[in-house]
Every structure is written in structure tokens, then in C-alpha cells.
Tab-separated table of C-alpha atoms in Angstrom:
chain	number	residue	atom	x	y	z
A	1	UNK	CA	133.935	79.713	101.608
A	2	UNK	CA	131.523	78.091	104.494
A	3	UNK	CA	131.767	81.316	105.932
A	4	UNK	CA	131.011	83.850	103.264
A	5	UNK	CA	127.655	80.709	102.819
A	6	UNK	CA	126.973	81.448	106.047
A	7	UNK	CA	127.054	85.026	105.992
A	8	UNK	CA	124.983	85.394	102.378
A	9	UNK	CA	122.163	82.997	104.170
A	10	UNK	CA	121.808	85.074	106.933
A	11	UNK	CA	121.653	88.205	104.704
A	12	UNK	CA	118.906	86.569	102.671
A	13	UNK	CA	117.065	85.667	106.004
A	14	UNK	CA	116.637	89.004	106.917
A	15	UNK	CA	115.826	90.251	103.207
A	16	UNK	CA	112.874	87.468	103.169
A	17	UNK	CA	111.511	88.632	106.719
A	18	UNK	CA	111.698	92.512	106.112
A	19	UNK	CA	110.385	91.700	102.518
A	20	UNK	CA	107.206	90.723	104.893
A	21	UNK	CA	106.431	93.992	106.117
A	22	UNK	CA	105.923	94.830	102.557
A	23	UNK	CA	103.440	92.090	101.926
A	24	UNK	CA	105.712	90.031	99.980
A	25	UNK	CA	106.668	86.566	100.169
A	26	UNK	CA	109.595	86.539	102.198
A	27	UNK	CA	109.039	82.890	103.763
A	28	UNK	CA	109.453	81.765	99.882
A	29	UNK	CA	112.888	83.525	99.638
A	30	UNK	CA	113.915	81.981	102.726
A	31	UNK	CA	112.607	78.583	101.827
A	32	UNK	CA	115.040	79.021	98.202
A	33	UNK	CA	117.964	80.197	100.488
A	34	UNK	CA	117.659	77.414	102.961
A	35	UNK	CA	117.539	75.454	99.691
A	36	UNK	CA	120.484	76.546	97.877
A	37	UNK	CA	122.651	76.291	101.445
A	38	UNK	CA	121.818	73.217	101.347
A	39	UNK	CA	122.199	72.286	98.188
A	40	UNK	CA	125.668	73.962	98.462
A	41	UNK	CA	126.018	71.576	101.445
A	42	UNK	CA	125.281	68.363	99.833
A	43	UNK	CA	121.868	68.312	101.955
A	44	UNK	CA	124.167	67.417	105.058
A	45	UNK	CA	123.732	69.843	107.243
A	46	UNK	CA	120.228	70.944	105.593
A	47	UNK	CA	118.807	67.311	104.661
A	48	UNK	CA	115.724	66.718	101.773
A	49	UNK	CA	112.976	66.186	104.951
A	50	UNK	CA	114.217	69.505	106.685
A	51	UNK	CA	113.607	71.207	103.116
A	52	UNK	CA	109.949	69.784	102.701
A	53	UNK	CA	108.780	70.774	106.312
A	54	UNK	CA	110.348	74.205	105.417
A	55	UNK	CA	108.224	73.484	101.888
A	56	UNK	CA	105.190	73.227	104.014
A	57	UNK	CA	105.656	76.152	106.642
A	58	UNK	CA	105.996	77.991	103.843
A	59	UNK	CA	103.017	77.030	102.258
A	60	UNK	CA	100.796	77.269	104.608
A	61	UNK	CA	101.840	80.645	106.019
A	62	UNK	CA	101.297	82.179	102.629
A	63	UNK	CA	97.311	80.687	102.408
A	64	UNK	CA	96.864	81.575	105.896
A	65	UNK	CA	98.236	85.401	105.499
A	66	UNK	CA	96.001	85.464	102.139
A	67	UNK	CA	92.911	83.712	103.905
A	68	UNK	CA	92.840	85.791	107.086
A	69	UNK	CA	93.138	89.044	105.497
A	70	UNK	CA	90.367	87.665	103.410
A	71	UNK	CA	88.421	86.478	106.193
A	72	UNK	CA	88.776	89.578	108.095
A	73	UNK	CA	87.048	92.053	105.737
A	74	UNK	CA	84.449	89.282	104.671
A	75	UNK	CA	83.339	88.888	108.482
A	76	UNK	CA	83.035	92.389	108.797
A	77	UNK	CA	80.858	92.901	105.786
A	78	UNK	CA	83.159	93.414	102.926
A	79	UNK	CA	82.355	91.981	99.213
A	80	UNK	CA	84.403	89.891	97.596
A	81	UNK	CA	86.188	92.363	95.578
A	82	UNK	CA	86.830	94.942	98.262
A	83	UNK	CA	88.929	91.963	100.255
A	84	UNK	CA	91.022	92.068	96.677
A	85	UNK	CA	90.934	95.878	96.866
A	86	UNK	CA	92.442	95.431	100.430
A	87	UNK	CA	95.090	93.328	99.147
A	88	UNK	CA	95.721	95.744	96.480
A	89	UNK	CA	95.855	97.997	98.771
A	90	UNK	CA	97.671	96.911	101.350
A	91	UNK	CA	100.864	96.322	98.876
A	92	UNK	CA	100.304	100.131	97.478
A	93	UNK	CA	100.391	101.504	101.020
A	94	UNK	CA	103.498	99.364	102.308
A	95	UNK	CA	105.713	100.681	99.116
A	96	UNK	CA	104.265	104.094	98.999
A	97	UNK	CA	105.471	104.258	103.247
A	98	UNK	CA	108.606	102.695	102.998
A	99	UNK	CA	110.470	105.661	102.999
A	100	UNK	CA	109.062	107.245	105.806
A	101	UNK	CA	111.227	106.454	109.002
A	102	UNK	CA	113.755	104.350	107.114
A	103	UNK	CA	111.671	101.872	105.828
A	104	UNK	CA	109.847	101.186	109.276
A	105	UNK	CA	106.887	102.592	107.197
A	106	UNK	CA	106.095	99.806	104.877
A	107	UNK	CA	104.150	98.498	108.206
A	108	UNK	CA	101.763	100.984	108.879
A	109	UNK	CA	101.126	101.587	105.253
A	110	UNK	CA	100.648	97.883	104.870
A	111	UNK	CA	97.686	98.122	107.341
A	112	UNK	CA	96.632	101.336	106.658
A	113	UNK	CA	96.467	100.358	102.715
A	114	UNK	CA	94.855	97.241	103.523
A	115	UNK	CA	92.197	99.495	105.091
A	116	UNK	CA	91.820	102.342	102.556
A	117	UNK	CA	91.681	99.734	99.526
A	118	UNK	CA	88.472	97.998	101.203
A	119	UNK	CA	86.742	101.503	102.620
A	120	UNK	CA	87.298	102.833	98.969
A	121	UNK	CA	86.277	100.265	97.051
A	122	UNK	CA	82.480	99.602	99.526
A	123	UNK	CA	82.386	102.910	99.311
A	124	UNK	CA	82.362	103.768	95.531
A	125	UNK	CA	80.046	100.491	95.398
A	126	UNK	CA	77.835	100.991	97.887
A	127	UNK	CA	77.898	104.570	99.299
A	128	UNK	CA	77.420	103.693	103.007
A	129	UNK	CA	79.949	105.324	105.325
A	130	UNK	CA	79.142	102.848	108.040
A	131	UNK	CA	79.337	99.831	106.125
A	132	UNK	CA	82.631	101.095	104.288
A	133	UNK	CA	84.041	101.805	107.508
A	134	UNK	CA	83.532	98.412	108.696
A	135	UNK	CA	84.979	96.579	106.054
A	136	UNK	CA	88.160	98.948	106.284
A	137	UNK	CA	88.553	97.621	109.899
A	138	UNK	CA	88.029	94.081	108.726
A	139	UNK	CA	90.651	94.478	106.656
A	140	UNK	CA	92.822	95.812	108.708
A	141	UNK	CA	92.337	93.650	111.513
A	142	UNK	CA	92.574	90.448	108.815
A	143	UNK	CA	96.077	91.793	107.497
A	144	UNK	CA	97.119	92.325	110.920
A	145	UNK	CA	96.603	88.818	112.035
A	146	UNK	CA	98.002	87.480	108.590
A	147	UNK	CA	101.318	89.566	108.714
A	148	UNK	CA	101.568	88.219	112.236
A	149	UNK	CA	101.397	84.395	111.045
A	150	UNK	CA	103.769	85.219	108.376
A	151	UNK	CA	106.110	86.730	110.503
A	152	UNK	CA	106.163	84.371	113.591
A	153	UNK	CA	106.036	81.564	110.694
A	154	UNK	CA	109.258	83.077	109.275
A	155	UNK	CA	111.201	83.115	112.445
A	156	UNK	CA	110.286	79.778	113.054
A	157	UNK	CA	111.577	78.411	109.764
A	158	UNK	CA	114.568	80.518	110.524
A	159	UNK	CA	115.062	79.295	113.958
A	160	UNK	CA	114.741	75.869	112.817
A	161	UNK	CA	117.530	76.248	109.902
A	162	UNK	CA	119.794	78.050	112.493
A	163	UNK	CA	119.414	75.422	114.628
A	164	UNK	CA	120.150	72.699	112.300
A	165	UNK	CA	123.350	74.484	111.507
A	166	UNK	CA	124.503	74.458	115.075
């Protein structure tokens, strides 16, 4: 039974890191795996302080992926609701690509959505192709650097469980 445990976390690792790519939380479903392994375990192997670091990683990759996408079409002139349109968009585009190259295209359309949703939105709003163009690159460059916090944060919690399973 340890073994099939084993076999089911490691399945639900790589479902919570892929689920990334499509800006969804996959460092929550690997925080509730983690938790129900070890829960499974009798925290022995996965102890209560182990969890809450986990808790925290968690956390704080999720703001950080949320601020810097944020941040990066603010700083490059974006309002405040075409950094939610490049949110927005940024979850259209990865689902509307993931079946292009078997599901390698949720990535590109998460960026390229994240950049479409801002441009389209200044640019209904404020008719300025420059400006509009700029915030699109914001927002690109903002869910970039998120998804690469999120995803390095995810390895790291996985790394850290693997490890403690040694």
C-alpha cells in the first residue's frame, strides 16, 4: 500500500506543477497531497512543521505570481483593470493553447494571453497603440517572472518532500 502512496503522490506532483503552466494553483494541490501523505503516514515521515513551511511556500508563491504579473503591467503603464484583463487573459490563452503541441501550448498562450488581455483592454480604453503595446509587454514580462517563481517554488516544495521521504 506504501507503494501505490508513493506512486499516487508523485502523480499528483506532476499534476500540480503542469497545472502551473496553465496558471493554476498547482503549489496548492501539492501542498494537499503532501498533506494527505502525510496524514496517511501518521505525520512521521511528513511531520506538522514540514507541512506549515510547505503552508508558507505555498503562500507566498501564489501572492508573488499574482503581484508580479501585477507589477509588471502597472510599471509599464497599464491601469488597474487591464493588469486584471491580463490575468483574465492569461488563463483564456493557456486553455485555449493547450492542445497545440500536446499540451506544451498552455505556456505560450499563458504569456501570450497575459499580453493580449492588457493590449485589448488599454486599447478599447484608451486608443493609444503605443501605450497599449506597452502594457501588453508589461504583462507579459510580469507573468513571465511570476510563472517562473511558481514553478522554481514548486520544485522546491517538491524537492523538499522527496527528500524527507528518503
Amino acid at each position: 500500500m506504501e507503494t501505490v502512496g508513493f506512486i499516487l503522490l508523485l502523480f499528483f506532483f506532476l499534476v500540480g506543477f503542469f497545472a502551473i503552466f496553465f496558471g493554476l494553483p498547482g503549489t496548492w494541490l501539492i501542498l494537499v497531497t503532501s498533506f494527505l501523505y502525510g496524514y496517511a503516514d501518521s505525520f512521521e515521515k511528513l511531520g506538522l512543521t514540514l507541512l506549515a513551511v510547505l503552508a508558507v511556500i505555498a503562500v507566498a508563491a501564489e501572492g508573488l505570481e499574482y503581484l508580479l504579473g501585477m507589477a509588471g503591467a502597472k510599471r509599464f503603464g497599464a491601469s488597474r483593470k487591464g493588469a486584471v484583463a491580463s490575468l483574465v487573459g492569461g488563463i483564456i490563452g493557456a486553455v485555449l493553447c493547450a492542445p497545440l503541441f500536446f499540451g506544451i501550448g498552455a505556456l505560450p498562450g499563458l504569456f501570450a494571453g497575459a499580453f493580449f488581455g492588457a493590449f485589448f483592454y488599454e486599447w478599447t480604453t484608451q486608443r493609444d497603440l503605443r501605450h497599449s503595446f506597452r502594457s501588453g509587454v508589461g504583462a507579459f514580462l510580469g507573468r513571465v517572472s511570476g510563472t517562473m517563481v511558481k514553478l522554481l517554488a514548486a520544485l522546491g516544495m517538491i524537492g523538499t518532500v522527496l527528500f524527507a521521504l528518503r
